[in-house]
Amino acid sequence: MKLAVVGTGYVGLVTGACFAEMGHSVTCVDIDAEKVSKLKEGWMPIYEPGLKPIVLRNFEEERLLFTTSLAEAMADAQIVFIAVGTPPGEDGSADLQHVLAVAREIGDNLSEYTVVVTKSTVPVGTADKVRVAVGSQLALRGADVAFDVVSNPEFLKEGAAVEDFMKPDRIVVGVDADRSRDVMRELYKDFSRNHDRIIFMGIRDAEMTKYAGNAMLATKISFMNEIANLCDRLGVDVENVRLGIGSDSRIGYSFIYPGCGYGGSCFPKDVRALIHAAGENGYDTKVLQAVHERNEDQKHVLFRKIVKRFGEDLSGLTFGLWGLAFKPGTDDVRESPALVLLNALVAAGAKIRAYDPEAIDAARVELPDSWLEDGTVTMVRHQYEALEGADALALVTEWKPFRHPDFRAMHEMMQQAIIFDGRNQYDPYSLKESGFEYFGIGRS
């Protein structure tokens, strides 16, 4: 099939590359001419394991193309995916201006039956707005061209997006017409050879499914963080509690790891958007509001532990920081707990030596140039460099190289052997026997 994918961000690029890998002809569209030019040269705008070789291979074999022209991409395309950003507004609502702008441009260029698919995470009712936007432009042209709108939300984990796309556990498709249902079934048939993973439902149902899924996962995280904070006050090791409740098949082990809060482009934005949507419809989402508030506060838990140990004035102290991305496997620092901690430490007078396997460049953009120039924050290229002369280590992102470090070498290079473990990666008992002071989440 011939596909057009509008947007070359996280969702759009993964979607376009993976469909091309399955043999479809895909043209990705972006209004940023410089970005399109760099993509053609093999540059990747994001770090995602396994993505670059797929993009390069399919571009070389001309199954994956990049352009700034939607009209060019839509020529003979049977499906157009809208995969542009929906940034949060100040009130938590999802900003649909880019989605609807694309919809209007689709209407300007539609010449034959096409399925218009919203791939971006959008509020319930967005497909209706897309349908109106496309239809209004057709009316202005005096054109009578059939089209259908479909909701096909993505369920991709950053750091495992390619695998999630190629081997999905479910494919949610919201449709309201048999014709578009048949087109989408044909598109995804090769992803369901082992068993049918496609779940067809109403369009609004599909839009809600995406939000509800992310909100549920965020709820599990915030609930476990709440329990961890209580464990801190009761002298309980939350890791034993986690194992005890996770063994219950009704609960399971996924997303019950305590830590210093969730971040990224999905959970925070989607929880706020759902709270906003509920408010617009006269409903008070008490649980979701609590999930959001717990997470915002949780990002400061590690800093409060540091202040309790060192005092409020951290002048003259240096902290090694392991992890800048909001999670391992990505260079995404949006709403990262690591940057919240970094900013709080600097505000209290501390200096930072920070390391991340992939997110150093992305983090630089988020920090004041003066901090980087005057040595307040030093970005290093090796994890142990971050510990040279450090009074303590704060681990915030659980990258695999951080799991089994050389503690003996760390003890020798650090000014003080103190670890603040924001992801409970280490055994506090063995560390204390090795001469470290240890502070975890719900176990110190």
Short mmCIF file of C-alpha atoms in Angstrom, two decimals:
data_model
loop_
_atom_site.label_atom_id
_atom_site.label_comp_id
_atom_site.label_asym_id
_atom_site.label_seq_id
_atom_site.Cartn_x
_atom_site.Cartn_y
_atom_site.Cartn_z
CA MET A 1 0.00 0.00 0.00
CA LYS A 2 1.04 3.61 -0.45
CA LEU A 3 1.04 5.61 2.76
CA ALA A 4 1.69 9.21 3.78
CA VAL A 5 2.77 9.99 7.34
CA VAL A 6 2.60 13.63 8.42
CA GLY A 7 5.13 14.41 11.14
CA THR A 8 8.63 12.99 11.61
CA GLY A 9 8.79 13.11 15.36
CA TYR A 10 8.81 10.10 17.63
CA VAL A 11 5.49 8.61 16.49
CA GLY A 12 5.66 9.62 12.83
CA LEU A 13 9.19 8.43 12.13
CA VAL A 14 8.73 5.09 13.87
CA THR A 15 5.39 4.55 12.13
CA GLY A 16 6.73 5.42 8.68
CA ALA A 17 9.93 3.40 9.03
CA CYS A 18 8.20 0.29 10.36
CA PHE A 19 5.51 0.28 7.68
CA ALA A 20 8.25 0.66 5.07
CA GLU A 21 10.08 -2.26 6.66
CA MET A 22 6.95 -4.34 6.02
CA GLY A 23 7.08 -3.50 2.30
CA HIS A 24 4.74 -0.55 2.07
CA SER A 25 5.67 2.61 0.17
CA VAL A 26 5.80 5.41 2.73
CA THR A 27 6.38 9.13 2.36
CA CYS A 28 7.00 11.06 5.58
CA VAL A 29 6.12 14.75 5.55
CA ASP A 30 7.47 17.53 7.71
CA ILE A 31 7.23 21.31 7.32
CA ASP A 32 10.80 21.71 8.62
CA ALA A 33 12.87 21.73 5.43
CA GLU A 34 16.17 21.49 7.29
CA LYS A 35 14.97 18.45 9.21
CA VAL A 36 13.80 16.75 6.01
CA SER A 37 17.15 17.45 4.36
CA LYS A 38 19.05 16.00 7.33
CA LEU A 39 16.81 12.92 7.41
CA LYS A 40 17.71 12.28 3.78
CA GLU A 41 21.37 12.37 4.83
CA GLY A 42 20.83 9.73 7.50
CA TRP A 43 20.48 11.97 10.56
CA MET A 44 18.11 10.81 13.31
CA PRO A 45 16.13 13.43 15.27
CA ILE A 46 15.62 10.99 18.17
CA TYR A 47 17.49 8.13 19.76
CA GLU A 48 15.47 4.93 19.57
CA PRO A 49 17.13 1.49 19.59
CA GLY A 50 16.91 -0.21 16.20
CA LEU A 51 15.31 2.72 14.39
CA LYS A 52 18.28 4.14 12.49
CA PRO A 53 19.14 0.98 10.48
CA ILE A 54 15.49 0.57 9.47
CA VAL A 55 15.27 4.18 8.30
CA LEU A 56 18.57 4.00 6.39
CA ARG A 57 17.78 0.66 4.75
CA ASN A 58 14.30 1.60 3.59
CA PHE A 59 15.37 5.06 2.44
CA GLU A 60 18.16 3.47 0.39
CA GLU A 61 15.69 1.01 -1.13
CA GLU A 62 13.24 3.88 -1.82
CA ARG A 63 10.39 2.47 0.22
CA LEU A 64 10.76 5.37 2.67
CA LEU A 65 10.85 8.93 1.35
CA PHE A 66 10.95 12.34 3.03
CA THR A 67 9.40 15.56 1.75
CA THR A 68 8.01 18.91 2.83
CA SER A 69 5.10 18.61 0.39
CA LEU A 70 1.92 16.95 1.64
CA ALA A 71 0.45 17.20 -1.85
CA GLU A 72 3.39 15.19 -3.20
CA ALA A 73 3.06 12.59 -0.43
CA MET A 74 -0.70 12.23 -0.94
CA ALA A 75 -0.46 11.44 -4.66
CA ASP A 76 -2.01 7.95 -4.94
CA ALA A 77 -1.79 7.44 -1.15
CA GLN A 78 -4.51 5.19 0.21
CA ILE A 79 -3.95 6.21 3.82
CA VAL A 80 -2.71 9.45 5.39
CA PHE A 81 -1.54 9.29 9.00
CA ILE A 82 -1.60 12.43 11.11
CA ALA A 83 1.28 12.06 13.56
CA VAL A 84 2.08 15.63 14.57
CA GLY A 85 2.55 16.90 18.10
CA THR A 86 -0.26 17.76 20.52
CA PRO A 87 1.61 19.81 23.13
CA PRO A 88 -0.17 20.54 26.41
CA GLY A 89 -1.66 23.95 27.02
CA GLU A 90 -1.30 25.80 30.32
CA ASP A 91 -4.65 24.35 31.43
CA GLY A 92 -3.56 20.78 30.62
CA SER A 93 -5.60 20.52 27.44
CA ALA A 94 -4.09 19.00 24.30
CA ASP A 95 -3.30 21.60 21.65
CA LEU A 96 -4.89 20.41 18.40
CA GLN A 97 -3.83 23.29 16.16
CA HIS A 98 -1.23 21.21 14.29
CA VAL A 99 -3.57 18.23 13.89
CA LEU A 100 -6.35 20.39 12.46
CA ALA A 101 -3.94 22.33 10.24
CA VAL A 102 -2.86 19.05 8.68
CA ALA A 103 -6.50 17.99 8.32
CA ARG A 104 -7.29 21.18 6.39
CA GLU A 105 -4.30 20.67 4.13
CA ILE A 106 -5.46 17.11 3.48
CA GLY A 107 -8.79 18.56 2.40
CA ASP A 108 -6.97 20.94 0.08
CA ASN A 109 -5.24 18.06 -1.69
CA LEU A 110 -7.70 15.16 -1.54
CA SER A 111 -8.46 13.83 -5.03
CA GLU A 112 -9.61 10.24 -4.44
CA TYR A 113 -10.95 8.08 -1.63
CA THR A 114 -8.48 8.17 1.26
CA VAL A 115 -8.49 6.97 4.85
CA VAL A 116 -7.35 9.76 7.19
CA VAL A 117 -5.90 8.28 10.37
CA THR A 118 -5.20 10.14 13.61
CA LYS A 119 -2.07 8.52 15.05
CA SER A 120 -1.28 11.35 17.46
CA THR A 121 -2.63 11.03 20.98
CA VAL A 122 -5.73 13.20 20.87
CA PRO A 123 -8.77 13.87 23.09
CA VAL A 124 -12.07 12.15 22.55
CA GLY A 125 -13.93 13.91 19.74
CA THR A 126 -10.84 14.91 17.76
CA ALA A 127 -11.74 12.66 14.82
CA ASP A 128 -15.01 14.55 14.51
CA LYS A 129 -13.06 17.81 14.28
CA VAL A 130 -10.70 16.30 11.71
CA ARG A 131 -13.68 15.18 9.63
CA VAL A 132 -15.14 18.69 9.71
CA ALA A 133 -11.78 20.27 8.84
CA VAL A 134 -11.23 18.01 5.83
CA GLY A 135 -14.84 18.37 4.70
CA SER A 136 -14.82 22.17 4.97
CA GLN A 137 -11.80 22.43 2.68
CA LEU A 138 -13.40 20.09 0.17
CA ALA A 139 -16.52 22.26 0.25
CA LEU A 140 -14.45 25.38 -0.39
CA ARG A 141 -12.99 23.66 -3.44
CA GLY A 142 -16.40 22.47 -4.58
CA ALA A 143 -14.96 18.95 -4.61
CA ASP A 144 -16.97 15.81 -3.88
CA VAL A 145 -14.35 13.29 -2.75
CA ALA A 146 -15.11 10.44 -0.37
CA PHE A 147 -12.94 9.90 2.72
CA ASP A 148 -13.13 8.25 6.10
CA VAL A 149 -11.55 9.22 9.39
CA VAL A 150 -10.05 6.52 11.62
CA SER A 151 -8.49 6.59 15.07
CA ASN A 152 -5.44 4.33 15.37
CA PRO A 153 -3.58 5.33 18.56
CA GLU A 154 0.01 4.24 19.09
CA PHE A 155 1.08 2.14 22.06
CA LEU A 156 4.84 2.53 21.75
CA LYS A 157 7.22 2.56 24.69
CA GLU A 158 10.16 4.89 24.22
CA GLY A 159 13.24 2.69 24.18
CA ALA A 160 11.31 -0.24 22.70
CA ALA A 161 9.20 1.47 20.04
CA VAL A 162 10.41 -0.51 17.03
CA GLU A 163 9.82 -3.83 18.75
CA ASP A 164 6.42 -2.66 20.00
CA PHE A 165 5.40 -1.63 16.48
CA MET A 166 6.65 -4.76 14.76
CA LYS A 167 5.32 -7.13 17.43
CA PRO A 168 2.29 -5.39 18.92
CA ASP A 169 0.25 -6.92 21.72
CA ARG A 170 -2.81 -5.16 20.30
CA ILE A 171 -3.73 -2.86 17.43
CA VAL A 172 -6.61 -0.58 18.36
CA VAL A 173 -8.55 0.80 15.38
CA GLY A 174 -11.56 3.07 15.74
CA VAL A 175 -13.78 3.08 12.63
CA ASP A 176 -17.32 3.99 11.62
CA ALA A 177 -17.45 2.57 8.09
CA ASP A 178 -16.94 -0.86 6.56
CA ARG A 179 -14.75 0.53 3.80
CA SER A 180 -12.19 2.04 6.17
CA ARG A 181 -12.32 -1.10 8.32
CA ASP A 182 -11.33 -3.20 5.31
CA VAL A 183 -8.49 -0.83 4.42
CA MET A 184 -7.07 -0.92 7.94
CA ARG A 185 -7.40 -4.70 8.18
CA GLU A 186 -5.42 -5.03 4.94
CA LEU A 187 -2.77 -2.64 6.24
CA TYR A 188 -2.21 -4.56 9.46
CA LYS A 189 -2.76 -8.12 8.25
CA ASP A 190 0.95 -8.98 8.35
CA PHE A 191 1.13 -7.93 11.99
CA SER A 192 -1.56 -10.45 12.90
CA ARG A 193 -0.45 -13.65 11.18
CA ASN A 194 0.05 -15.56 14.42
CA HIS A 195 -3.26 -14.41 15.86
CA ASP A 196 -5.57 -11.49 15.26
CA ARG A 197 -4.28 -8.55 17.27
CA ILE A 198 -6.62 -5.98 15.70
CA ILE A 199 -9.36 -4.68 17.98
CA PHE A 200 -11.98 -2.73 16.04
CA MET A 201 -14.18 -0.36 17.98
CA GLY A 202 -15.88 3.01 17.69
CA ILE A 203 -13.71 6.01 16.92
CA ARG A 204 -14.37 7.75 20.24
CA ASP A 205 -13.77 4.46 22.04
CA ALA A 206 -10.33 4.19 20.43
CA GLU A 207 -9.45 7.78 21.38
CA MET A 208 -10.42 7.08 24.98
CA THR A 209 -8.56 3.76 25.06
CA LYS A 210 -5.22 5.49 24.54
CA TYR A 211 -5.77 7.96 27.35
CA ALA A 212 -7.20 5.34 29.70
CA GLY A 213 -4.24 3.03 29.09
CA ASN A 214 -1.65 5.66 29.91
CA ALA A 215 -3.64 6.91 32.89
CA MET A 216 -3.85 3.39 34.32
CA LEU A 217 -0.09 2.88 34.05
CA ALA A 218 0.55 6.28 35.61
CA THR A 219 -1.83 5.35 38.41
CA LYS A 220 0.11 2.17 39.21
CA ILE A 221 3.35 4.17 39.36
CA SER A 222 1.94 6.89 41.61
CA PHE A 223 0.24 4.34 43.85
CA MET A 224 3.49 2.46 44.38
CA ASN A 225 5.34 5.69 45.06
CA GLU A 226 2.73 6.55 47.67
CA ILE A 227 3.29 3.19 49.33
CA ALA A 228 7.08 3.69 49.16
CA ASN A 229 6.84 7.05 50.91
CA LEU A 230 4.76 5.47 53.64
CA CYS A 231 7.30 2.64 53.94
CA ASP A 232 10.00 5.26 54.55
CA ARG A 233 8.07 6.49 57.56
CA LEU A 234 7.24 3.04 58.94
CA GLY A 235 10.68 1.45 58.61
CA VAL A 236 9.53 -0.96 55.90
CA ASP A 237 11.54 -2.08 52.85
CA VAL A 238 9.24 -1.35 49.91
CA GLU A 239 11.13 -3.77 47.66
CA ASN A 240 9.89 -6.69 49.74
CA VAL A 241 6.39 -5.23 49.61
CA ARG A 242 6.66 -4.94 45.83
CA LEU A 243 7.59 -8.60 45.50
CA GLY A 244 4.80 -9.59 47.85
CA ILE A 245 2.01 -7.79 46.01
CA GLY A 246 3.40 -8.36 42.52
CA SER A 247 3.07 -12.12 42.97
CA ASP A 248 -0.69 -11.60 42.99
CA SER A 249 -1.73 -12.23 39.38
CA ARG A 250 -4.44 -9.60 39.70
CA ILE A 251 -1.75 -6.98 40.31
CA GLY A 252 1.37 -8.26 38.53
CA TYR A 253 4.89 -6.85 38.62
CA SER A 254 4.66 -4.31 35.79
CA PHE A 255 4.74 -0.62 36.67
CA ILE A 256 4.97 -1.12 40.44
CA TYR A 257 8.62 -0.09 40.78
CA PRO A 258 8.92 2.84 43.20
CA GLY A 259 11.09 5.74 42.16
CA CYS A 260 11.29 9.49 41.77
CA GLY A 261 8.33 9.92 39.44
CA TYR A 262 7.44 9.44 35.79
CA GLY A 263 8.20 11.88 33.00
CA GLY A 264 8.36 11.93 29.22
CA SER A 265 5.96 13.13 26.57
CA CYS A 266 3.08 10.76 27.31
CA PHE A 267 2.07 10.03 30.89
CA PRO A 268 2.26 13.58 32.31
CA LYS A 269 0.58 15.14 29.27
CA ASP A 270 -2.11 12.50 28.90
CA VAL A 271 -3.09 12.46 32.57
CA ARG A 272 -3.45 16.25 32.54
CA ALA A 273 -5.41 16.15 29.29
CA LEU A 274 -7.83 13.58 30.73
CA ILE A 275 -8.29 15.68 33.87
CA HIS A 276 -8.99 18.71 31.67
CA ALA A 277 -11.47 16.80 29.49
CA ALA A 278 -13.30 15.60 32.58
CA GLY A 279 -13.50 19.14 33.92
CA GLU A 280 -14.93 20.41 30.65
CA ASN A 281 -17.66 17.81 31.01
CA GLY A 282 -18.49 18.62 34.61
CA TYR A 283 -16.71 15.67 36.20
CA ASP A 284 -14.13 15.80 38.99
CA THR A 285 -11.49 13.10 38.45
CA LYS A 286 -10.34 12.64 42.04
CA VAL A 287 -8.14 9.62 41.33
CA LEU A 288 -6.40 11.10 38.29
CA GLN A 289 -5.85 14.40 40.09
CA ALA A 290 -4.22 12.50 42.95
CA VAL A 291 -2.06 10.55 40.48
CA HIS A 292 -0.84 13.81 38.94
CA GLU A 293 -0.21 15.52 42.27
CA ARG A 294 1.65 12.52 43.69
CA ASN A 295 3.90 12.41 40.64
CA GLU A 296 4.70 16.12 40.73
CA ASP A 297 5.65 15.83 44.38
CA GLN A 298 7.55 12.57 43.85
CA LYS A 299 10.04 14.34 41.59
CA HIS A 300 11.22 16.23 44.69
CA VAL A 301 11.52 13.23 47.04
CA LEU A 302 15.19 12.59 46.27
CA PHE A 303 16.06 16.26 46.78
CA ARG A 304 14.32 16.24 50.17
CA LYS A 305 16.42 13.23 51.18
CA ILE A 306 19.57 15.10 50.12
CA VAL A 307 18.56 18.17 52.14
CA LYS A 308 17.80 16.01 55.16
CA ARG A 309 21.31 14.54 54.95
CA PHE A 310 23.32 17.69 54.07
CA GLY A 311 21.13 20.62 55.10
CA GLU A 312 19.36 23.24 53.00
CA ASP A 313 22.55 25.05 51.95
CA LEU A 314 24.45 22.81 49.54
CA SER A 315 27.13 25.37 48.68
CA GLY A 316 30.55 23.80 48.28
CA LEU A 317 29.11 20.34 47.57
CA THR A 318 29.35 18.47 44.29
CA PHE A 319 26.85 15.82 43.23
CA GLY A 320 27.38 13.17 40.60
CA LEU A 321 24.20 12.63 38.61
CA TRP A 322 23.60 9.39 36.75
CA GLY A 323 20.80 9.74 34.24
CA LEU A 324 19.23 12.73 32.49
CA ALA A 325 16.63 11.11 30.22
CA PHE A 326 13.22 10.46 31.77
CA LYS A 327 13.79 6.71 31.32
CA PRO A 328 16.48 4.41 29.91
CA GLY A 329 16.60 3.67 26.20
CA THR A 330 15.82 7.20 25.03
CA ASP A 331 17.33 10.68 24.81
CA ASP A 332 14.01 12.30 25.74
CA VAL A 333 14.35 14.69 28.69
CA ARG A 334 10.83 16.10 28.61
CA GLU A 335 9.51 16.38 32.19
CA SER A 336 12.45 14.26 33.35
CA PRO A 337 12.74 13.84 37.14
CA ALA A 338 16.52 14.13 36.68
CA LEU A 339 16.25 17.72 35.46
CA VAL A 340 13.90 18.59 38.33
CA LEU A 341 16.53 17.30 40.77
CA LEU A 342 19.37 19.02 38.92
CA ASN A 343 17.61 22.39 39.04
CA ALA A 344 16.81 22.01 42.74
CA LEU A 345 20.42 21.12 43.60
CA VAL A 346 21.79 24.11 41.69
CA ALA A 347 19.24 26.41 43.33
CA ALA A 348 20.53 25.19 46.72
CA GLY A 349 24.11 26.06 45.76
CA ALA A 350 25.47 22.69 44.63
CA LYS A 351 27.59 21.87 41.61
CA ILE A 352 26.69 18.97 39.31
CA ARG A 353 28.70 16.45 37.31
CA ALA A 354 26.16 14.69 35.09
CA TYR A 355 26.27 11.68 32.79
CA ASP A 356 23.74 9.96 30.56
CA PRO A 357 24.48 7.45 27.77
CA GLU A 358 22.26 9.26 25.26
CA ALA A 359 20.63 12.40 26.64
CA ILE A 360 23.54 14.74 27.34
CA ASP A 361 23.00 16.88 24.23
CA ALA A 362 19.24 17.03 24.78
CA ALA A 363 19.75 18.06 28.40
CA ARG A 364 22.19 20.84 27.46
CA VAL A 365 19.42 22.55 25.51
CA GLU A 366 17.24 22.66 28.63
CA LEU A 367 19.85 24.27 30.89
CA PRO A 368 21.04 27.90 31.08
CA ASP A 369 24.26 28.43 29.13
CA SER A 370 25.78 30.18 32.15
CA TRP A 371 25.59 26.99 34.23
CA LEU A 372 27.53 25.08 31.60
CA GLU A 373 30.04 27.88 31.07
CA ASP A 374 30.90 28.62 34.69
CA GLY A 375 31.16 24.99 35.80
CA THR A 376 27.98 24.90 37.84
CA VAL A 377 26.95 21.92 35.68
CA THR A 378 29.55 19.76 33.98
CA MET A 379 28.43 17.19 31.41
CA VAL A 380 30.85 14.26 31.29
CA ARG A 381 31.28 11.46 28.74
CA HIS A 382 31.81 8.54 31.12
CA GLN A 383 29.74 7.52 34.12
CA TYR A 384 32.70 7.40 36.50
CA GLU A 385 33.84 10.89 35.50
CA ALA A 386 30.65 12.12 37.14
CA LEU A 387 31.93 10.83 40.49
CA GLU A 388 35.33 12.50 40.56
CA GLY A 389 35.41 14.52 43.78
CA ALA A 390 31.66 14.06 44.28
CA ASP A 391 30.17 14.32 47.75
CA ALA A 392 27.33 12.01 46.72
CA LEU A 393 25.86 10.16 43.75
CA ALA A 394 22.24 10.59 42.74
CA LEU A 395 20.98 7.87 40.41
CA VAL A 396 17.81 8.99 38.65
CA THR A 397 17.58 6.99 35.40
CA GLU A 398 18.07 3.22 35.55
CA TRP A 399 20.25 2.65 32.48
CA LYS A 400 21.73 -0.87 32.36
CA PRO A 401 25.38 0.29 32.73
CA PHE A 402 24.43 1.74 36.13
CA ARG A 403 23.14 -1.55 37.51
CA HIS A 404 26.43 -3.19 38.43
CA PRO A 405 29.07 -0.49 38.84
CA ASP A 406 32.48 -0.92 40.46
CA PHE A 407 31.62 0.18 43.98
CA ARG A 408 35.19 -0.18 45.20
CA ALA A 409 36.43 2.24 42.53
CA MET A 410 33.51 4.57 43.27
CA HIS A 411 34.39 4.62 46.96
CA GLU A 412 37.95 5.66 46.14
CA MET A 413 37.09 8.46 43.70
CA MET A 414 34.21 10.04 45.61
CA GLN A 415 34.79 12.70 48.26
CA GLN A 416 32.10 11.06 50.39
CA ALA A 417 30.69 7.57 49.82
CA ILE A 418 27.00 8.45 49.71
CA ILE A 419 24.40 7.18 47.24
CA PHE A 420 20.90 8.53 46.71
CA ASP A 421 19.20 5.80 44.69
CA GLY A 422 16.14 7.20 42.96
CA ARG A 423 15.26 3.90 41.30
CA ASN A 424 16.13 1.37 44.03
CA GLN A 425 18.75 -0.29 41.84
CA TYR A 426 21.14 -1.28 44.60
CA ASP A 427 21.12 -3.51 47.66
CA PRO A 428 21.30 -1.13 50.62
CA TYR A 429 22.55 -3.80 53.02
CA SER A 430 25.62 -4.80 51.01
CA LEU A 431 26.40 -1.15 50.23
CA LYS A 432 26.32 -0.22 53.90
CA GLU A 433 28.67 -3.10 54.65
CA SER A 434 31.01 -1.65 51.99
CA GLY A 435 31.12 1.70 53.73
CA PHE A 436 28.48 3.58 51.74
CA GLU A 437 25.67 5.63 53.13
CA TYR A 438 22.57 4.63 51.18
CA PHE A 439 19.27 6.41 50.68
CA GLY A 440 16.63 4.77 48.49
CA ILE A 441 12.93 5.28 47.86
CA GLY A 442 10.95 3.56 50.59
CA ARG A 443 13.91 1.65 51.98
CA SER A 444 16.23 3.96 53.88
#
